[in-house]
Amino acid sequence: MAHQWRGVIREYIDRLPFEASDPIVTLGEGGTPLLEAPALAKLLDVGNVHLKFEGMNPTGSFKDRGMTTAVSKAKARGAQAVIAASTGNTSASAAAYAVKAGMTSVVLVPAGKISWGKLSQAVAHKAQILQVKGNFDDCLRLARELSDNYPVFLVNSVNPDRLQGQKTAAFEVVDVLGQAPDLHAMPLGNAGNISAYHLGYREDLELGRIKKLPRLFGIQAEGSAPFTKGGPVAKPETIATAIRIGNPASWDLAQAAKTDTNGGFGAVSDKEILWMHRFLSQETGVFVEPSSATGAAGLYKLSKQGELKGLDQVVITVTGHGLKDPDWALKDDRGKKIKPRKVAAAAVAVAGLLGLEKNR
Ligand code: AN7
């Protein structure tokens, strides 16, 4: 029988706090493509760019890597319900893994500020969804308070089991490249992901699988950029709703990731994010949600400032699938809705609209 990828816990069990006899709740997450993107290498003027396409996870985002570990541990501890605060992707993932585990899920989302693709996933997986009159930071505060005082198990990335699973993305990059890249960039929100990559690459360094750490770069949206502002942002705003976060929980871990790797934080405007969102679709064939274009958009900005000179290997994690939040693809640069033209069901009419001349 052909080998099937078994999910990150089984694939990396010797590097995770699990035994084969532990309950393992998986939907086959991880093993995502690391795609060469020559168009992006040219744009950024660096040797090579690879996109780590995390939208290829079972619920369409990188969150599944940490959800398999968090929900598996919750099950081992006898949990019957999980709770998560979310800008959308965590709720979709928590809801799906809770179903797989035979648990119920509660998700707290900022009212009106999550994409309908993500909301549809939480609904489909029968989560109890509550729209909180507040932002993500309020949702997380509530989720923590509830899990401290009621029988619901917290599966946000403040739960260390989440980072354990998420660190496997770094292992996969090293498995494919055979080394660490010079620089690895990603979107930055609550900062779980950059902290997890740091953990994963550090472990690879200690095991001698890599000779140096990649410089880790986390890129935020300008309207919600606590890391470049130097402190929490009270009213975060951006069209990139996944990273509309003003008070990141993993603040200290992200600072350590930056310092330890000689990395950096950046911020890009919504316009820059949408430009890169389109570039990725049109020039690399990879469809991501707007938030996920942030890492590449940040590097483009740095490249224009001459900051990427001489880099050979660059990896950019694109965190979520384009189908999560497809509305942006259907808008032109001025925000006008793109409507494909209508045509009569006749070849000559189609050819006419396409400007095709008949073969001789
Ligand atoms: C597509 O789902 O915080 O810096 O509640 O959905 O690890 O928070 C999502 C975050 C990047 C930021 N890209 O990652 C949530 C949530 C996408 C995301 C991030 C998120 P972190």
Short mmCIF file of C-alpha atoms and ligand atoms in Angstrom, two decimals:
data_model
loop_
_atom_site.label_atom_id
_atom_site.label_comp_id
_atom_site.label_asym_id
_atom_site.label_seq_id
_atom_site.Cartn_x
_atom_site.Cartn_y
_atom_site.Cartn_z
CA MET A 1 0.00 0.00 0.00
CA ALA A 2 1.19 3.50 -0.75
CA HIS A 3 2.39 5.43 2.25
CA GLN A 4 0.03 8.09 3.51
CA TRP A 5 1.27 11.08 5.53
CA ARG A 6 0.16 10.36 9.11
CA GLY A 7 -0.12 13.86 10.56
CA VAL A 8 2.55 15.75 12.46
CA ILE A 9 2.38 13.84 15.76
CA ARG A 10 3.03 10.44 14.23
CA GLU A 11 5.52 11.76 11.67
CA TYR A 12 7.60 13.53 14.33
CA ILE A 13 6.72 11.53 17.43
CA ASP A 14 10.34 11.24 18.57
CA ARG A 15 10.56 15.03 18.64
CA LEU A 16 7.25 15.73 20.37
CA PRO A 17 6.03 15.09 23.93
CA PHE A 18 3.95 12.07 22.85
CA GLU A 19 4.07 8.29 23.12
CA ALA A 20 2.57 6.06 20.46
CA SER A 21 0.06 4.80 23.06
CA ASP A 22 -1.28 8.34 23.75
CA PRO A 23 -4.60 9.39 22.23
CA ILE A 24 -3.80 11.08 18.93
CA VAL A 25 -6.42 13.29 17.31
CA THR A 26 -5.39 14.01 13.74
CA LEU A 27 -6.85 15.07 10.42
CA GLY A 28 -3.60 14.41 8.57
CA GLU A 29 -2.17 17.91 9.05
CA GLY A 30 1.35 18.94 7.99
CA GLY A 31 3.44 17.68 5.10
CA THR A 32 2.54 20.85 3.23
CA PRO A 33 4.27 21.83 -0.03
CA LEU A 34 7.43 23.93 -0.02
CA LEU A 35 7.14 25.55 -3.42
CA GLU A 36 9.86 27.25 -5.39
CA ALA A 37 8.72 30.73 -6.42
CA PRO A 38 11.15 32.15 -9.01
CA ALA A 39 8.86 35.11 -9.75
CA LEU A 40 9.15 36.15 -6.13
CA ALA A 41 12.92 35.58 -6.07
CA LYS A 42 13.16 37.97 -9.02
CA LEU A 43 10.90 40.55 -7.39
CA LEU A 44 12.83 40.45 -4.11
CA ASP A 45 16.19 40.20 -5.89
CA VAL A 46 17.40 37.21 -3.87
CA GLY A 47 18.75 33.80 -4.92
CA ASN A 48 15.80 31.52 -4.14
CA VAL A 49 12.39 31.87 -2.58
CA HIS A 50 10.27 28.99 -1.34
CA LEU A 51 6.69 29.37 -0.19
CA LYS A 52 5.61 27.11 2.67
CA PHE A 53 1.99 26.70 1.62
CA GLU A 54 0.17 26.19 4.89
CA GLY A 55 -3.21 26.68 3.25
CA MET A 56 -2.84 23.03 2.25
CA ASN A 57 -3.59 21.85 5.78
CA PRO A 58 -6.93 20.07 6.40
CA THR A 59 -8.84 23.14 7.56
CA GLY A 60 -6.86 25.45 5.29
CA SER A 61 -4.41 27.06 7.70
CA PHE A 62 -1.26 26.41 9.73
CA LYS A 63 -3.34 26.28 12.90
CA ASP A 64 -4.00 22.55 12.38
CA ARG A 65 -0.41 21.69 13.33
CA GLY A 66 -0.88 23.02 16.83
CA MET A 67 -4.50 21.91 17.08
CA THR A 68 -3.63 18.22 16.67
CA THR A 69 -1.23 18.44 19.62
CA ALA A 70 -3.46 20.65 21.79
CA VAL A 71 -6.63 18.61 21.26
CA SER A 72 -4.76 15.31 21.68
CA LYS A 73 -3.37 16.50 25.03
CA ALA A 74 -6.81 17.80 26.01
CA LYS A 75 -8.25 14.36 25.31
CA ALA A 76 -5.53 12.65 27.34
CA ARG A 77 -6.45 14.94 30.25
CA GLY A 78 -10.13 14.04 29.97
CA ALA A 79 -11.43 17.28 28.46
CA GLN A 80 -14.93 17.19 26.99
CA ALA A 81 -15.04 20.71 25.60
CA VAL A 82 -12.46 23.03 24.13
CA ILE A 83 -12.61 26.81 23.92
CA ALA A 84 -10.74 29.19 21.64
CA ALA A 85 -10.66 32.90 20.95
CA SER A 86 -10.10 33.52 17.29
CA THR A 87 -9.86 35.85 14.35
CA GLY A 88 -11.23 32.88 12.37
CA ASN A 89 -8.65 30.23 11.57
CA THR A 90 -8.17 28.95 15.10
CA SER A 91 -11.95 28.61 15.46
CA ALA A 92 -12.21 26.63 12.21
CA SER A 93 -9.41 24.33 13.31
CA ALA A 94 -10.59 23.91 16.91
CA ALA A 95 -14.10 23.08 15.71
CA ALA A 96 -12.88 20.43 13.26
CA TYR A 97 -10.47 18.74 15.68
CA ALA A 98 -13.08 18.80 18.44
CA VAL A 99 -15.39 16.82 16.14
CA LYS A 100 -12.60 14.34 15.44
CA ALA A 101 -11.98 14.00 19.18
CA GLY A 102 -15.66 13.58 20.04
CA MET A 103 -15.68 16.81 22.03
CA THR A 104 -17.71 19.97 21.82
CA SER A 105 -16.17 23.33 20.97
CA VAL A 106 -16.85 26.91 21.95
CA VAL A 107 -15.38 29.71 19.88
CA LEU A 108 -15.29 33.40 20.70
CA VAL A 109 -14.84 35.65 17.69
CA PRO A 110 -14.85 39.44 17.29
CA ALA A 111 -18.34 40.39 16.07
CA GLY A 112 -18.47 41.10 12.36
CA LYS A 113 -14.71 40.80 11.92
CA ILE A 114 -14.11 37.27 10.72
CA SER A 115 -14.32 36.15 7.11
CA TRP A 116 -17.36 34.13 6.09
CA GLY A 117 -15.23 31.24 4.83
CA LYS A 118 -13.85 30.72 8.33
CA LEU A 119 -17.20 31.28 9.99
CA SER A 120 -18.75 28.67 7.68
CA GLN A 121 -16.19 26.13 8.87
CA ALA A 122 -16.97 26.71 12.55
CA VAL A 123 -20.70 26.43 11.76
CA ALA A 124 -20.17 23.29 9.68
CA HIS A 125 -18.27 21.62 12.51
CA LYS A 126 -21.06 22.57 14.94
CA ALA A 127 -19.03 24.82 17.21
CA GLN A 128 -20.94 26.96 19.66
CA ILE A 129 -20.05 30.30 18.15
CA LEU A 130 -20.33 33.49 20.12
CA GLN A 131 -19.67 36.84 18.47
CA VAL A 132 -18.13 39.03 21.12
CA LYS A 133 -18.75 42.76 21.07
CA GLY A 134 -15.07 43.55 21.09
CA ASN A 135 -11.86 42.62 19.29
CA PHE A 136 -9.68 39.50 19.35
CA ASP A 137 -7.83 40.68 22.43
CA ASP A 138 -11.13 40.83 24.34
CA CYS A 139 -12.01 37.34 23.08
CA LEU A 140 -8.72 35.92 24.33
CA ARG A 141 -9.10 37.53 27.73
CA LEU A 142 -12.56 35.92 28.03
CA ALA A 143 -11.38 32.52 26.81
CA ARG A 144 -8.60 32.50 29.40
CA GLU A 145 -10.96 33.51 32.19
CA LEU A 146 -13.50 30.88 31.19
CA SER A 147 -10.96 28.08 30.95
CA ASP A 148 -9.60 29.06 34.39
CA ASN A 149 -13.01 28.85 36.02
CA TYR A 150 -15.22 26.50 33.97
CA PRO A 151 -14.84 22.99 32.52
CA VAL A 152 -13.63 24.14 29.09
CA PHE A 153 -10.08 23.49 27.86
CA LEU A 154 -8.17 26.39 26.27
CA VAL A 155 -6.61 25.63 22.87
CA ASN A 156 -5.22 29.05 21.96
CA SER A 157 -1.48 29.30 21.36
CA VAL A 158 -0.91 30.44 24.94
CA ASN A 159 -1.35 26.71 25.54
CA PRO A 160 2.23 25.37 25.14
CA ASP A 161 0.94 22.17 23.49
CA ARG A 162 0.05 24.32 20.47
CA LEU A 163 3.61 25.50 19.87
CA GLN A 164 4.86 21.91 20.07
CA GLY A 165 2.78 21.00 17.05
CA GLN A 166 3.44 24.21 15.18
CA LYS A 167 7.23 23.83 15.45
CA THR A 168 7.01 20.89 13.02
CA ALA A 169 6.72 23.37 10.14
CA ALA A 170 10.38 24.29 10.74
CA PHE A 171 11.31 20.58 10.72
CA GLU A 172 9.61 20.17 7.34
CA VAL A 173 11.49 23.09 5.82
CA VAL A 174 14.78 21.59 6.96
CA ASP A 175 13.73 18.12 5.74
CA VAL A 176 13.27 19.54 2.24
CA LEU A 177 16.08 22.10 1.98
CA GLY A 178 18.60 20.01 3.92
CA GLN A 179 19.62 23.19 5.72
CA ALA A 180 18.06 26.27 7.25
CA PRO A 181 17.22 29.14 4.90
CA ASP A 182 19.09 32.42 5.41
CA LEU A 183 15.85 34.19 6.22
CA HIS A 184 12.32 33.01 6.99
CA ALA A 185 9.41 35.46 6.99
CA MET A 186 5.77 35.11 7.98
CA PRO A 187 2.72 37.15 8.98
CA LEU A 188 2.67 38.17 12.64
CA GLY A 189 -0.48 38.35 14.75
CA ASN A 190 -0.70 36.81 18.19
CA ALA A 191 2.89 35.65 17.62
CA GLY A 192 2.43 31.93 18.22
CA ASN A 193 3.75 30.99 14.82
CA ILE A 194 7.04 32.89 14.90
CA SER A 195 7.64 31.54 18.41
CA ALA A 196 7.00 28.00 17.19
CA TYR A 197 9.35 28.32 14.19
CA HIS A 198 12.01 29.63 16.57
CA LEU A 199 11.52 26.60 18.81
CA GLY A 200 11.68 24.21 15.86
CA TYR A 201 14.78 25.71 14.28
CA ARG A 202 16.51 25.92 17.69
CA GLU A 203 15.92 22.20 18.22
CA ASP A 204 17.25 21.48 14.73
CA LEU A 205 20.38 23.48 15.55
CA GLU A 206 20.91 21.61 18.80
CA LEU A 207 20.51 18.27 16.98
CA GLY A 208 23.04 19.36 14.36
CA ARG A 209 20.47 19.18 11.55
CA ILE A 210 21.28 22.79 10.65
CA LYS A 211 24.45 24.85 11.11
CA LYS A 212 22.84 28.22 11.78
CA LEU A 213 19.44 29.67 12.63
CA PRO A 214 17.53 31.47 9.88
CA ARG A 215 16.82 35.14 10.54
CA LEU A 216 13.13 35.16 11.52
CA PHE A 217 10.98 38.06 10.32
CA GLY A 218 7.41 38.68 11.48
CA ILE A 219 5.33 41.13 9.49
CA GLN A 220 2.20 42.86 10.79
CA ALA A 221 -0.43 45.06 9.21
CA GLU A 222 0.29 48.75 9.81
CA GLY A 223 -3.05 49.35 11.55
CA SER A 224 -2.35 46.59 14.07
CA ALA A 225 1.37 46.66 14.56
CA PRO A 226 2.21 46.42 18.27
CA PHE A 227 5.67 44.96 17.61
CA THR A 228 6.89 47.89 15.52
CA LYS A 229 5.06 50.40 17.74
CA GLY A 230 6.72 48.90 20.83
CA GLY A 231 3.54 48.14 22.77
CA PRO A 232 -0.13 47.14 22.61
CA VAL A 233 -2.46 48.83 20.13
CA ALA A 234 -5.88 49.55 21.65
CA LYS A 235 -7.95 49.60 18.45
CA PRO A 236 -6.28 47.40 15.83
CA GLU A 237 -7.60 47.84 12.28
CA THR A 238 -6.76 46.14 8.97
CA ILE A 239 -8.52 44.36 6.15
CA ALA A 240 -6.29 41.40 7.06
CA THR A 241 -8.71 40.31 9.76
CA ALA A 242 -6.70 37.21 10.69
CA ILE A 243 -3.96 39.41 12.12
CA ARG A 244 -6.14 42.19 13.51
CA ILE A 245 -4.57 41.77 16.95
CA GLY A 246 -3.42 44.59 19.22
CA ASN A 247 -2.08 42.81 22.28
CA PRO A 248 -0.17 39.67 21.20
CA ALA A 249 -0.08 36.90 23.79
CA SER A 250 3.36 35.55 22.83
CA TRP A 251 5.07 38.95 23.08
CA ASP A 252 8.16 37.77 24.97
CA LEU A 253 8.66 34.64 22.87
CA ALA A 254 8.48 36.69 19.67
CA GLN A 255 11.03 39.17 21.03
CA ALA A 256 13.31 36.24 21.84
CA ALA A 257 12.85 34.84 18.32
CA LYS A 258 13.90 38.16 16.88
CA THR A 259 16.90 38.70 19.14
CA ASP A 260 18.19 35.14 18.99
CA THR A 261 18.06 34.96 15.18
CA ASN A 262 19.08 38.54 14.35
CA GLY A 263 15.63 38.80 12.79
CA GLY A 264 13.15 41.61 12.69
CA PHE A 265 9.58 42.90 12.77
CA GLY A 266 7.93 44.89 10.03
CA ALA A 267 4.59 46.39 9.10
CA VAL A 268 2.89 46.90 5.76
CA SER A 269 -0.19 48.83 4.67
CA ASP A 270 -3.42 47.17 3.59
CA LYS A 271 -2.63 48.37 0.07
CA GLU A 272 0.73 46.60 0.11
CA ILE A 273 -0.91 43.45 1.45
CA LEU A 274 -3.53 43.41 -1.31
CA TRP A 275 -0.92 44.10 -3.97
CA MET A 276 1.10 41.08 -2.82
CA HIS A 277 -2.06 38.98 -2.47
CA ARG A 278 -2.65 39.56 -6.19
CA PHE A 279 1.02 39.06 -7.13
CA LEU A 280 1.06 35.65 -5.42
CA SER A 281 -2.13 34.62 -7.23
CA GLN A 282 -1.05 35.88 -10.63
CA GLU A 283 2.69 35.16 -10.60
CA THR A 284 3.18 32.11 -8.37
CA GLY A 285 -0.12 30.23 -8.69
CA VAL A 286 -0.56 30.20 -4.92
CA PHE A 287 -3.91 31.54 -3.67
CA VAL A 288 -3.76 32.80 -0.11
CA GLU A 289 -5.97 34.85 2.14
CA PRO A 290 -4.90 38.53 2.34
CA SER A 291 -3.32 38.19 5.80
CA SER A 292 -1.11 35.43 4.47
CA ALA A 293 0.44 37.75 1.88
CA THR A 294 1.83 39.91 4.66
CA GLY A 295 5.17 38.11 5.02
CA ALA A 296 5.98 38.47 1.32
CA ALA A 297 4.72 42.06 1.30
CA GLY A 298 7.05 42.89 4.18
CA LEU A 299 10.03 41.38 2.41
CA TYR A 300 9.23 43.31 -0.75
CA LYS A 301 9.32 46.49 1.28
CA LEU A 302 12.67 45.50 2.84
CA SER A 303 14.02 44.56 -0.57
CA LYS A 304 13.18 48.00 -1.96
CA GLN A 305 15.14 49.47 0.96
CA GLY A 306 18.13 47.30 -0.03
CA GLU A 307 17.88 45.18 3.12
CA LEU A 308 17.87 41.77 1.44
CA LYS A 309 21.04 42.16 -0.61
CA GLY A 310 23.06 39.00 -1.09
CA LEU A 311 20.52 36.60 0.43
CA ASP A 312 20.51 33.16 -1.15
CA GLN A 313 17.75 31.10 0.48
CA VAL A 314 14.53 32.74 1.60
CA VAL A 315 11.44 30.94 2.89
CA ILE A 316 8.10 32.66 3.30
CA THR A 317 5.24 30.98 5.11
CA VAL A 318 1.86 31.69 3.59
CA THR A 319 -0.42 30.78 6.46
CA GLY A 320 -3.96 30.38 5.11
CA HIS A 321 -5.80 29.40 1.93
CA GLY A 322 -7.31 31.98 -0.41
CA LEU A 323 -10.73 30.33 -0.23
CA LYS A 324 -10.96 31.37 3.42
CA ASP A 325 -11.58 34.97 2.45
CA PRO A 326 -12.14 35.10 -1.32
CA ASP A 327 -13.87 38.47 -1.56
CA TRP A 328 -10.60 40.34 -2.08
CA ALA A 329 -9.75 38.39 -5.22
CA LEU A 330 -13.02 39.62 -6.69
CA LYS A 331 -12.14 43.30 -6.30
CA ASP A 332 -9.96 45.36 -8.60
CA ASP A 333 -7.29 47.82 -7.45
CA ARG A 334 -9.93 50.46 -6.80
CA GLY A 335 -12.10 48.09 -4.78
CA LYS A 336 -14.63 47.70 -7.59
CA LYS A 337 -16.24 44.28 -7.95
CA ILE A 338 -14.83 42.20 -10.79
CA LYS A 339 -17.59 40.54 -12.80
CA PRO A 340 -16.69 38.07 -15.56
CA ARG A 341 -18.35 39.09 -18.85
CA LYS A 342 -21.51 37.34 -20.03
CA VAL A 343 -21.69 35.88 -23.49
CA ALA A 344 -24.13 34.06 -25.74
CA ALA A 345 -23.61 30.29 -25.93
CA ALA A 346 -22.02 30.41 -29.38
CA ALA A 347 -18.36 29.86 -30.31
CA VAL A 348 -18.28 32.86 -32.63
CA ALA A 349 -19.52 35.13 -29.84
CA VAL A 350 -16.92 33.78 -27.37
CA ALA A 351 -14.12 34.14 -29.92
CA GLY A 352 -15.28 37.67 -30.66
CA LEU A 353 -15.11 38.72 -27.01
CA LEU A 354 -11.69 37.07 -26.63
CA GLY A 355 -10.42 38.77 -29.78
CA LEU A 356 -9.50 35.44 -31.37
CA GLU A 357 -9.11 35.11 -35.13
CA LYS A 358 -10.22 31.88 -36.74
CA ASN A 359 -7.49 29.33 -37.71
CA ARG A 360 -6.62 29.31 -41.44
C1 AN7 B 1 -3.86 33.22 8.18
O1 AN7 B 1 -7.13 32.32 14.18
O2 AN7 B 1 -4.90 34.44 15.69
O3 AN7 B 1 1.20 35.27 14.86
O4 AN7 B 1 -7.31 33.37 16.05
O5 AN7 B 1 -5.03 33.19 10.74
O6 AN7 B 1 0.70 32.86 15.25
O7 AN7 B 1 -1.05 34.58 15.63
C2 AN7 B 1 -4.85 33.69 13.47
C3 AN7 B 1 -3.64 34.18 13.13
C4 AN7 B 1 -1.24 34.55 10.36
C5 AN7 B 1 -0.95 35.06 12.72
N1 AN7 B 1 -1.91 34.13 9.30
O8 AN7 B 1 -0.29 34.01 13.37
C6 AN7 B 1 -6.70 33.11 15.02
C7 AN7 B 1 -5.42 33.80 14.78
C8 AN7 B 1 -3.18 33.68 9.41
C9 AN7 B 1 -3.78 33.65 10.66
C10 AN7 B 1 -1.78 34.56 11.61
C11 AN7 B 1 -3.09 34.12 11.78
P1 AN7 B 1 0.17 34.18 14.86
#
